[in-house]
């Protein structure tokens, strides 16, 4: 399925990934991509192994049945963003050699540039000693469901 999705993204959007060898890093690892479109999770997800988990808001996942289907599954790590224990749960996962994808801005960028990162990200890195992989999704602002089309 992943190969088919990757092929489809290549044909429809000319998707290419560079330096994918960095994603083979053993845990604890935190992948931090920029967040400029609603397709970012798909663009990143087709490059990842099965043990990577996307950090998602469990509150947002309850919006509709479609949100629940997409945001609550074996590839996600749901957290309550209003809970002070959310970062603790992520730290526990990372300390058990987990690998997480975290859109550290917490929301879609409306300007297309990097926005403020939340303090929890720094705390998470300090507490767990996790390696950080940054990911830049170039051209994702031109996708159909981007809030800031070029």
CSV table of N, CA and C in Angstrom, one decimal:
chain,number,residue,atom,x,y,z
A,1,UNK,N,0.8,-1.2,0.0
A,1,UNK,CA,0.0,0.0,0.0
A,1,UNK,C,0.9,1.3,0.0
A,2,UNK,N,1.9,1.2,0.8
A,2,UNK,CA,2.8,2.4,0.9
A,2,UNK,C,3.5,2.7,-0.4
A,3,UNK,N,3.9,1.6,-1.2
A,3,UNK,CA,4.5,1.8,-2.5
A,3,UNK,C,3.5,2.4,-3.5
A,4,UNK,N,2.3,2.0,-3.4
A,4,UNK,CA,1.3,2.5,-4.3
A,4,UNK,C,1.0,4.0,-4.0
A,5,UNK,N,0.9,4.3,-2.7
A,5,UNK,CA,0.6,5.7,-2.3
A,5,UNK,C,1.8,6.6,-2.8
A,6,UNK,N,3.0,6.1,-2.6
A,6,UNK,CA,4.2,6.8,-3.0
A,6,UNK,C,4.2,7.1,-4.5
A,7,UNK,N,3.9,6.0,-5.3
A,7,UNK,CA,3.8,6.2,-6.7
A,7,UNK,C,2.7,7.2,-7.1
A,8,UNK,N,1.6,7.1,-6.5
A,8,UNK,CA,0.5,8.1,-6.7
A,8,UNK,C,0.9,9.5,-6.4
A,9,UNK,N,1.6,9.7,-5.3
A,9,UNK,CA,2.1,11.1,-5.0
A,9,UNK,C,3.1,11.5,-6.0
A,10,UNK,N,3.9,10.6,-6.5
A,10,UNK,CA,5.0,11.0,-7.5
A,10,UNK,C,4.3,11.4,-8.8
A,11,UNK,N,3.3,10.7,-9.2
A,11,UNK,CA,2.6,11.0,-10.5
A,11,UNK,C,1.8,12.3,-10.3
A,12,UNK,N,1.0,12.4,-9.2
A,12,UNK,CA,0.1,13.6,-9.1
A,12,UNK,C,0.8,14.9,-8.7
A,13,UNK,N,1.8,14.8,-7.8
A,13,UNK,CA,2.4,16.0,-7.2
A,13,UNK,C,3.9,16.0,-7.4
A,14,UNK,N,4.5,15.1,-8.2
A,14,UNK,CA,6.0,15.0,-8.4
A,14,UNK,C,6.7,14.9,-7.1
A,15,UNK,N,6.2,14.1,-6.2
A,15,UNK,CA,6.8,13.9,-4.9
A,15,UNK,C,8.2,13.2,-5.0
A,16,UNK,N,9.2,13.8,-4.3
A,16,UNK,CA,10.5,13.1,-4.1
A,16,UNK,C,11.0,13.3,-2.7
A,17,UNK,N,11.7,12.3,-2.2
A,17,UNK,CA,12.2,12.4,-0.9
A,17,UNK,C,13.8,12.3,-1.0
A,18,UNK,N,14.4,13.0,-0.1
A,18,UNK,CA,15.9,13.0,-0.1
A,18,UNK,C,16.4,12.6,1.2
A,19,UNK,N,17.6,11.9,1.3
A,19,UNK,CA,18.2,11.5,2.5
A,19,UNK,C,17.3,10.7,3.4
A,20,UNK,N,16.7,9.7,2.8
A,20,UNK,CA,15.8,8.8,3.6
A,20,UNK,C,16.6,7.9,4.5
A,21,UNK,N,17.8,7.8,4.3
A,21,UNK,CA,18.7,7.0,5.2
A,21,UNK,C,18.6,7.5,6.7
A,22,UNK,N,18.4,8.8,6.8
A,22,UNK,CA,18.4,9.4,8.2
A,22,UNK,C,17.2,8.8,9.0
A,23,UNK,N,16.1,8.4,8.3
A,23,UNK,CA,14.9,7.8,8.9
A,23,UNK,C,15.1,6.4,9.5
A,24,UNK,N,16.3,5.8,9.2
A,24,UNK,CA,16.6,4.5,9.7
A,24,UNK,C,17.2,4.5,11.0
A,25,UNK,N,17.4,5.7,11.6
A,25,UNK,CA,18.1,5.9,12.9
A,25,UNK,C,17.3,5.2,14.0
A,26,UNK,N,17.9,4.4,14.8
A,26,UNK,CA,17.2,3.7,15.9
A,26,UNK,C,16.8,4.7,16.9
A,27,UNK,N,15.7,4.3,17.7
A,27,UNK,CA,15.1,5.2,18.7
A,27,UNK,C,16.0,5.4,19.9
A,28,UNK,N,15.8,6.4,20.7
A,28,UNK,CA,14.7,7.4,20.6
A,28,UNK,C,15.0,8.4,19.6
A,29,UNK,N,14.0,8.7,18.7
A,29,UNK,CA,14.2,9.7,17.6
A,29,UNK,C,12.9,10.5,17.5
A,30,UNK,N,13.1,11.8,17.3
A,30,UNK,CA,11.9,12.7,17.1
A,30,UNK,C,12.1,13.3,15.7
A,31,UNK,N,11.2,13.1,14.9
A,31,UNK,CA,11.1,13.7,13.5
A,31,UNK,C,10.3,14.9,13.6
A,32,UNK,N,10.8,16.1,13.2
A,32,UNK,CA,10.1,17.4,13.3
A,32,UNK,C,10.0,18.0,11.9
A,33,UNK,N,8.9,17.8,11.2
A,33,UNK,CA,8.7,18.4,9.9
A,33,UNK,C,7.9,19.7,10.1
A,34,UNK,N,8.1,20.6,9.0
A,34,UNK,CA,7.2,21.8,9.0
A,34,UNK,C,5.8,21.4,8.6
A,35,UNK,N,4.8,22.2,8.9
A,35,UNK,CA,3.4,21.9,8.7
A,35,UNK,C,2.7,23.0,7.9
A,36,UNK,N,2.6,22.7,6.6
A,36,UNK,CA,2.0,23.8,5.8
A,36,UNK,C,0.8,23.3,5.0
A,37,UNK,N,0.4,22.0,5.0
A,37,UNK,CA,-0.8,21.6,4.3
A,37,UNK,C,-1.4,20.4,5.0
A,38,UNK,N,-2.6,20.1,4.6
A,38,UNK,CA,-3.3,19.0,5.2
A,38,UNK,C,-2.8,17.6,4.8
A,39,UNK,N,-1.9,17.6,3.8
A,39,UNK,CA,-1.4,16.4,3.2
A,39,UNK,C,0.0,16.1,3.8
A,40,UNK,N,0.5,16.9,4.7
A,40,UNK,CA,1.9,16.7,5.3
A,40,UNK,C,2.1,15.3,5.9
A,41,UNK,N,1.1,14.8,6.6
A,41,UNK,CA,1.2,13.5,7.3
A,41,UNK,C,1.4,12.4,6.2
A,42,UNK,N,0.7,12.6,5.1
A,42,UNK,CA,0.8,11.6,4.0
A,42,UNK,C,2.2,11.6,3.3
A,43,UNK,N,2.7,12.9,3.1
A,43,UNK,CA,4.0,13.0,2.5
A,43,UNK,C,5.1,12.4,3.3
A,44,UNK,N,5.0,12.6,4.6
A,44,UNK,CA,6.0,12.1,5.6
A,44,UNK,C,5.8,10.6,5.8
A,45,UNK,N,4.5,10.2,5.9
A,45,UNK,CA,4.2,8.8,6.2
A,45,UNK,C,4.6,7.8,5.2
A,46,UNK,N,4.7,8.2,3.9
A,46,UNK,CA,5.1,7.2,2.9
A,46,UNK,C,6.6,6.9,2.9
A,47,UNK,N,7.3,7.7,3.7
A,47,UNK,CA,8.7,7.5,3.8
A,47,UNK,C,9.1,6.7,5.1
A,48,UNK,N,8.2,6.5,6.0
A,48,UNK,CA,8.6,6.0,7.3
A,48,UNK,C,8.3,4.5,7.4
A,49,UNK,N,9.1,3.9,8.3
A,49,UNK,CA,8.8,2.4,8.7
A,49,UNK,C,7.6,2.3,9.5
A,50,UNK,N,7.1,1.1,9.8
A,50,UNK,CA,5.9,0.9,10.5
A,50,UNK,C,6.0,1.3,12.0
A,51,UNK,N,7.2,1.3,12.6
A,51,UNK,CA,7.2,1.6,14.0
A,51,UNK,C,7.2,3.1,14.3
A,52,UNK,N,7.2,4.0,13.4
A,52,UNK,CA,7.0,5.4,13.6
A,52,UNK,C,5.6,5.7,14.0
A,53,UNK,N,5.4,6.7,14.9
A,53,UNK,CA,4.0,7.1,15.3
A,53,UNK,C,3.9,8.6,15.2
A,54,UNK,N,2.8,9.1,14.7
A,54,UNK,CA,2.5,10.5,14.5
A,54,UNK,C,1.8,10.9,15.8
A,55,UNK,N,2.3,12.0,16.4
A,55,UNK,CA,1.6,12.6,17.6
A,55,UNK,C,0.4,13.4,17.1
A,56,UNK,N,-0.8,13.0,17.6
A,56,UNK,CA,-2.0,13.7,17.2
A,56,UNK,C,-2.8,14.1,18.5
A,57,UNK,N,-3.6,15.1,18.3
A,57,UNK,CA,-4.5,15.6,19.4
A,57,UNK,C,-5.7,14.7,19.5
A,58,UNK,N,-5.9,14.1,20.7
A,58,UNK,CA,-7.1,13.2,20.9
A,58,UNK,C,-8.3,14.1,20.9
A,59,UNK,N,-8.2,15.4,21.3
A,59,UNK,CA,-9.4,16.3,21.3
A,59,UNK,C,-9.8,16.5,19.8
A,60,UNK,N,-8.9,16.8,19.0
A,60,UNK,CA,-9.2,17.1,17.5
A,60,UNK,C,-9.7,15.8,16.9
A,61,UNK,N,-9.3,14.7,17.3
A,61,UNK,CA,-9.7,13.4,16.7
A,61,UNK,C,-11.2,13.1,17.0
A,62,UNK,N,-11.8,13.8,18.0
A,62,UNK,CA,-13.2,13.5,18.3
A,62,UNK,C,-14.1,14.5,17.5
A,63,UNK,N,-13.6,15.3,16.6
A,63,UNK,CA,-14.4,16.2,15.8
A,63,UNK,C,-15.5,15.5,15.0
A,64,UNK,N,-15.1,14.5,14.3
A,64,UNK,CA,-16.1,13.7,13.4
A,64,UNK,C,-15.6,12.3,13.3
A,65,UNK,N,-16.4,11.5,12.6
A,65,UNK,CA,-16.0,10.1,12.4
A,65,UNK,C,-14.8,10.0,11.5
A,66,UNK,N,-14.7,10.9,10.5
A,66,UNK,CA,-13.6,10.9,9.6
A,66,UNK,C,-12.3,11.2,10.3
A,67,UNK,N,-12.3,12.2,11.2
A,67,UNK,CA,-11.2,12.6,12.0
A,67,UNK,C,-10.7,11.4,12.9
A,68,UNK,N,-11.7,10.7,13.5
A,68,UNK,CA,-11.4,9.5,14.3
A,68,UNK,C,-10.7,8.4,13.5
A,69,UNK,N,-11.2,8.2,12.3
A,69,UNK,CA,-10.7,7.2,11.5
A,69,UNK,C,-9.2,7.5,11.1
A,70,UNK,N,-9.0,8.7,10.7
A,70,UNK,CA,-7.6,9.1,10.3
A,70,UNK,C,-6.7,9.3,11.5
A,71,UNK,N,-7.1,9.8,12.6
A,71,UNK,CA,-6.2,10.2,13.7
A,71,UNK,C,-6.1,9.2,14.8
A,72,UNK,N,-6.9,8.2,14.9
A,72,UNK,CA,-6.8,7.2,15.9
A,72,UNK,C,-6.6,5.8,15.3
A,73,UNK,N,-5.4,5.4,15.2
A,73,UNK,CA,-5.0,4.1,14.6
A,73,UNK,C,-3.7,3.7,15.1
A,74,UNK,N,-3.2,2.6,14.6
A,74,UNK,CA,-1.9,2.0,15.1
A,74,UNK,C,-0.7,2.9,14.8
A,75,UNK,N,-0.8,3.8,13.8
A,75,UNK,CA,0.3,4.6,13.4
A,75,UNK,C,0.3,6.0,14.1
A,76,UNK,N,-0.6,6.2,15.0
A,76,UNK,CA,-0.7,7.5,15.7
A,76,UNK,C,-0.4,7.3,17.2
A,77,UNK,N,-0.1,8.4,17.8
A,77,UNK,CA,0.2,8.5,19.3
A,77,UNK,C,-0.7,9.6,19.8
A,78,UNK,N,-2.0,9.3,20.2
A,78,UNK,CA,-2.9,10.4,20.6
A,78,UNK,C,-2.5,10.9,22.0
A,79,UNK,N,-2.6,12.2,22.1
A,79,UNK,CA,-2.3,12.9,23.4
A,79,UNK,C,-3.4,14.0,23.6
A,80,UNK,N,-3.7,14.3,24.8
A,80,UNK,CA,-4.6,15.4,25.2
A,80,UNK,C,-3.7,16.6,25.3
A,81,UNK,N,-3.9,17.5,24.4
A,81,UNK,CA,-3.1,18.7,24.4
A,81,UNK,C,-3.3,19.6,25.6
A,82,UNK,N,-4.4,19.4,26.3
A,82,UNK,CA,-4.7,20.2,27.5
A,82,UNK,C,-4.2,19.6,28.7
A,83,UNK,N,-3.7,18.4,28.7
A,83,UNK,CA,-3.2,17.7,29.8
A,83,UNK,C,-1.7,18.0,30.1
A,84,UNK,N,-1.3,18.3,31.3
A,84,UNK,CA,0.1,18.5,31.6
A,84,UNK,C,0.9,17.2,31.5
A,85,UNK,N,0.3,16.1,31.4
A,85,UNK,CA,0.9,14.8,31.3
A,85,UNK,C,1.2,14.4,29.9
A,86,UNK,N,0.8,15.1,28.9
A,86,UNK,CA,1.0,14.8,27.5
A,86,UNK,C,2.5,14.6,27.1
A,87,UNK,N,3.3,15.6,27.5
A,87,UNK,CA,4.7,15.5,27.3
A,87,UNK,C,5.3,14.3,28.0
A,88,UNK,N,4.8,14.0,29.2
A,88,UNK,CA,5.4,12.9,30.0
A,88,UNK,C,5.1,11.6,29.2
A,89,UNK,N,3.9,11.4,28.6
A,89,UNK,CA,3.6,10.2,27.9
A,89,UNK,C,4.5,10.1,26.6
A,90,UNK,N,4.7,11.2,26.0
A,90,UNK,CA,5.6,11.2,24.8
A,90,UNK,C,7.1,10.8,25.2
A,91,UNK,N,7.5,11.4,26.4
A,91,UNK,CA,8.8,11.1,26.9
A,91,UNK,C,9.0,9.6,27.2
A,92,UNK,N,8.0,9.0,27.8
A,92,UNK,CA,8.0,7.6,28.2
A,92,UNK,C,8.1,6.7,26.9
A,93,UNK,N,7.4,7.1,25.9
A,93,UNK,CA,7.4,6.4,24.6
A,93,UNK,C,8.8,6.5,24.0
A,94,UNK,N,9.4,7.7,24.0
A,94,UNK,CA,10.7,7.9,23.5
A,94,UNK,C,11.8,7.2,24.3
A,95,UNK,N,11.7,7.1,25.6
A,95,UNK,CA,12.6,6.4,26.4
A,95,UNK,C,12.6,4.9,26.2
A,96,UNK,N,11.5,4.4,25.7
A,96,UNK,CA,11.5,3.0,25.4
A,96,UNK,C,11.9,2.8,23.9
A,97,UNK,N,12.8,3.6,23.5
A,97,UNK,CA,13.3,3.6,22.1
A,97,UNK,C,12.3,3.7,21.0
A,98,UNK,N,11.3,4.6,21.3
A,98,UNK,CA,10.2,4.8,20.3
A,98,UNK,C,10.7,5.9,19.3
A,99,UNK,N,9.9,6.0,18.2
A,99,UNK,CA,10.2,7.0,17.2
A,99,UNK,C,8.9,7.7,16.9
A,100,UNK,N,9.0,9.1,17.1
A,100,UNK,CA,7.8,9.9,17.0
A,100,UNK,C,7.9,11.0,15.9
A,101,UNK,N,6.8,11.3,15.2
A,101,UNK,CA,6.7,12.4,14.3
A,101,UNK,C,5.9,13.5,15.0
A,102,UNK,N,6.5,14.6,15.2
A,102,UNK,CA,5.8,15.7,15.9
A,102,UNK,C,5.8,17.0,15.1
A,103,UNK,N,4.6,17.4,14.7
A,103,UNK,CA,4.5,18.8,14.1
A,103,UNK,C,4.6,19.8,15.2
A,104,UNK,N,5.8,20.2,15.5
A,104,UNK,CA,6.1,21.0,16.7
A,104,UNK,C,5.4,22.3,16.8
A,105,UNK,N,5.0,22.8,15.6
A,105,UNK,CA,4.3,24.1,15.7
A,105,UNK,C,2.9,24.0,16.2
A,106,UNK,N,2.3,22.8,16.2
A,106,UNK,CA,1.0,22.5,16.8
A,106,UNK,C,-0.2,22.9,15.9
A,107,UNK,N,0.1,23.5,14.8
A,107,UNK,CA,-1.0,23.9,13.9
A,107,UNK,C,-0.4,24.2,12.5
A,108,UNK,N,-1.3,24.3,11.5
A,108,UNK,CA,-0.8,24.6,10.2
A,108,UNK,C,-0.3,26.1,10.1
A,109,UNK,N,0.8,26.2,9.4
A,109,UNK,CA,1.4,27.5,9.2
A,109,UNK,C,0.5,28.3,8.2
A,110,UNK,N,0.1,29.5,8.6
A,110,UNK,CA,-0.8,30.3,7.7
A,110,UNK,C,0.1,31.2,6.8
A,111,UNK,N,1.3,31.4,7.1
A,111,UNK,CA,2.2,32.2,6.3
A,111,UNK,C,3.1,31.4,5.4
A,112,UNK,N,3.2,30.1,5.6
A,112,UNK,CA,4.2,29.3,4.9
A,112,UNK,C,5.6,29.3,5.5
A,113,UNK,N,5.8,30.0,6.5
A,113,UNK,CA,7.1,30.0,7.2
A,113,UNK,C,7.0,29.3,8.5
A,114,UNK,N,8.1,29.0,9.1
A,114,UNK,CA,8.1,28.3,10.4
A,114,UNK,C,7.6,29.3,11.5
A,115,UNK,N,6.7,28.7,12.3
A,115,UNK,CA,6.0,29.5,13.4
A,115,UNK,C,6.7,29.1,14.7
A,116,UNK,N,6.2,29.7,15.8
A,116,UNK,CA,6.8,29.4,17.1
A,116,UNK,C,6.6,27.9,17.5
A,117,UNK,N,7.7,27.4,18.0
A,117,UNK,CA,7.6,26.0,18.5
A,117,UNK,C,7.3,26.0,20.0
A,118,UNK,N,6.5,25.1,20.4
A,118,UNK,CA,6.1,25.0,21.8
A,118,UNK,C,7.2,24.5,22.7
A,119,UNK,N,7.2,25.0,24.0
A,119,UNK,CA,8.3,24.7,24.9
A,119,UNK,C,8.4,23.2,25.2
A,120,UNK,N,7.2,22.5,25.0
A,120,UNK,CA,7.2,21.0,25.3
A,120,UNK,C,8.2,20.3,24.5
A,121,UNK,N,8.5,20.8,23.3
A,121,UNK,CA,9.4,20.1,22.4
A,121,UNK,C,10.8,20.1,23.0
A,122,UNK,N,11.3,21.2,23.4
A,122,UNK,CA,12.6,21.4,24.1
A,122,UNK,C,12.7,20.5,25.3
A,123,UNK,N,11.6,20.5,26.1
A,123,UNK,CA,11.6,19.7,27.3
A,123,UNK,C,11.7,18.3,27.0
A,124,UNK,N,11.0,17.8,26.0
A,124,UNK,CA,11.0,16.5,25.5
A,124,UNK,C,12.4,16.0,25.1
A,125,UNK,N,13.1,16.8,24.4
A,125,UNK,CA,14.4,16.5,23.9
A,125,UNK,C,15.4,16.5,25.1
A,126,UNK,N,15.3,17.4,26.0
A,126,UNK,CA,16.2,17.5,27.2
A,126,UNK,C,16.0,16.3,28.1
A,127,UNK,N,14.7,15.9,28.3
A,127,UNK,CA,14.4,14.8,29.2
A,127,UNK,C,14.8,13.4,28.6
A,128,UNK,N,14.7,13.2,27.3
A,128,UNK,CA,14.9,11.9,26.8
A,128,UNK,C,16.2,11.7,26.1
A,129,UNK,N,16.9,12.8,25.7
A,129,UNK,CA,18.1,12.7,24.9
A,129,UNK,C,17.9,12.1,23.6
A,130,UNK,N,16.7,12.3,23.0
A,130,UNK,CA,16.3,11.8,21.7
A,130,UNK,C,17.1,12.5,20.6
A,131,UNK,N,17.4,11.8,19.6
A,131,UNK,CA,18.0,12.4,18.4
A,131,UNK,C,16.9,13.1,17.7
A,132,UNK,N,17.2,14.2,17.0
A,132,UNK,CA,16.3,15.0,16.2
A,132,UNK,C,16.6,14.9,14.8
A,133,UNK,N,15.5,14.7,14.0
A,133,UNK,CA,15.6,14.7,12.5
A,133,UNK,C,14.7,15.8,12.1
A,134,UNK,N,15.2,16.8,11.4
A,134,UNK,CA,14.3,17.9,10.9
A,134,UNK,C,13.9,17.5,9.5
A,135,UNK,N,12.7,18.0,9.1
A,135,UNK,CA,12.2,17.6,7.8
A,135,UNK,C,11.6,18.9,7.2
A,136,UNK,N,12.0,19.2,6.0
A,136,UNK,CA,11.4,20.4,5.3
A,136,UNK,C,10.6,19.9,4.1
A,137,UNK,N,9.3,20.2,4.1
A,137,UNK,CA,8.4,19.8,3.0
A,137,UNK,C,8.4,21.0,2.1
A,138,UNK,N,9.2,20.9,1.1
A,138,UNK,CA,9.3,22.0,0.1
A,138,UNK,C,8.2,21.9,-0.9
A,139,UNK,N,7.5,22.9,-1.2
A,139,UNK,CA,6.5,22.9,-2.2
A,139,UNK,C,5.1,22.4,-1.8
A,140,UNK,N,5.0,22.1,-0.5
A,140,UNK,CA,3.7,21.6,0.0
A,140,UNK,C,2.7,22.7,0.1
A,141,UNK,N,3.1,23.9,0.0
A,141,UNK,CA,2.2,25.0,0.0
A,141,UNK,C,1.4,25.1,-1.3
A,142,UNK,N,1.8,24.4,-2.3
A,142,UNK,CA,1.1,24.4,-3.6
A,142,UNK,C,0.1,23.3,-3.7
A,143,UNK,N,0.0,22.5,-2.7
A,143,UNK,CA,-1.0,21.4,-2.7
A,143,UNK,C,-2.4,21.9,-2.6
A,144,UNK,N,-3.4,21.2,-3.1
A,144,UNK,CA,-4.8,21.7,-3.1
A,144,UNK,C,-5.3,22.1,-1.7
A,145,UNK,N,-5.0,21.3,-0.7
A,145,UNK,CA,-5.6,21.6,0.6
A,145,UNK,C,-4.7,22.4,1.5
A,146,UNK,N,-3.8,23.3,0.9
A,146,UNK,CA,-3.0,24.1,1.7
A,146,UNK,C,-3.7,25.5,2.0
A,147,UNK,N,-3.6,26.0,3.2
A,147,UNK,CA,-4.3,27.2,3.5
A,147,UNK,C,-3.6,28.4,2.9
A,148,UNK,N,-2.4,28.3,2.4
A,148,UNK,CA,-1.7,29.4,1.8
A,148,UNK,C,-1.1,29.1,0.4
A,149,UNK,N,-2.0,29.0,-0.5
A,149,UNK,CA,-1.6,28.6,-1.9
A,149,UNK,C,-0.7,29.7,-2.5
A,150,UNK,N,0.2,29.3,-3.3
A,150,UNK,CA,1.1,30.2,-3.9
A,150,UNK,C,0.6,30.7,-5.2
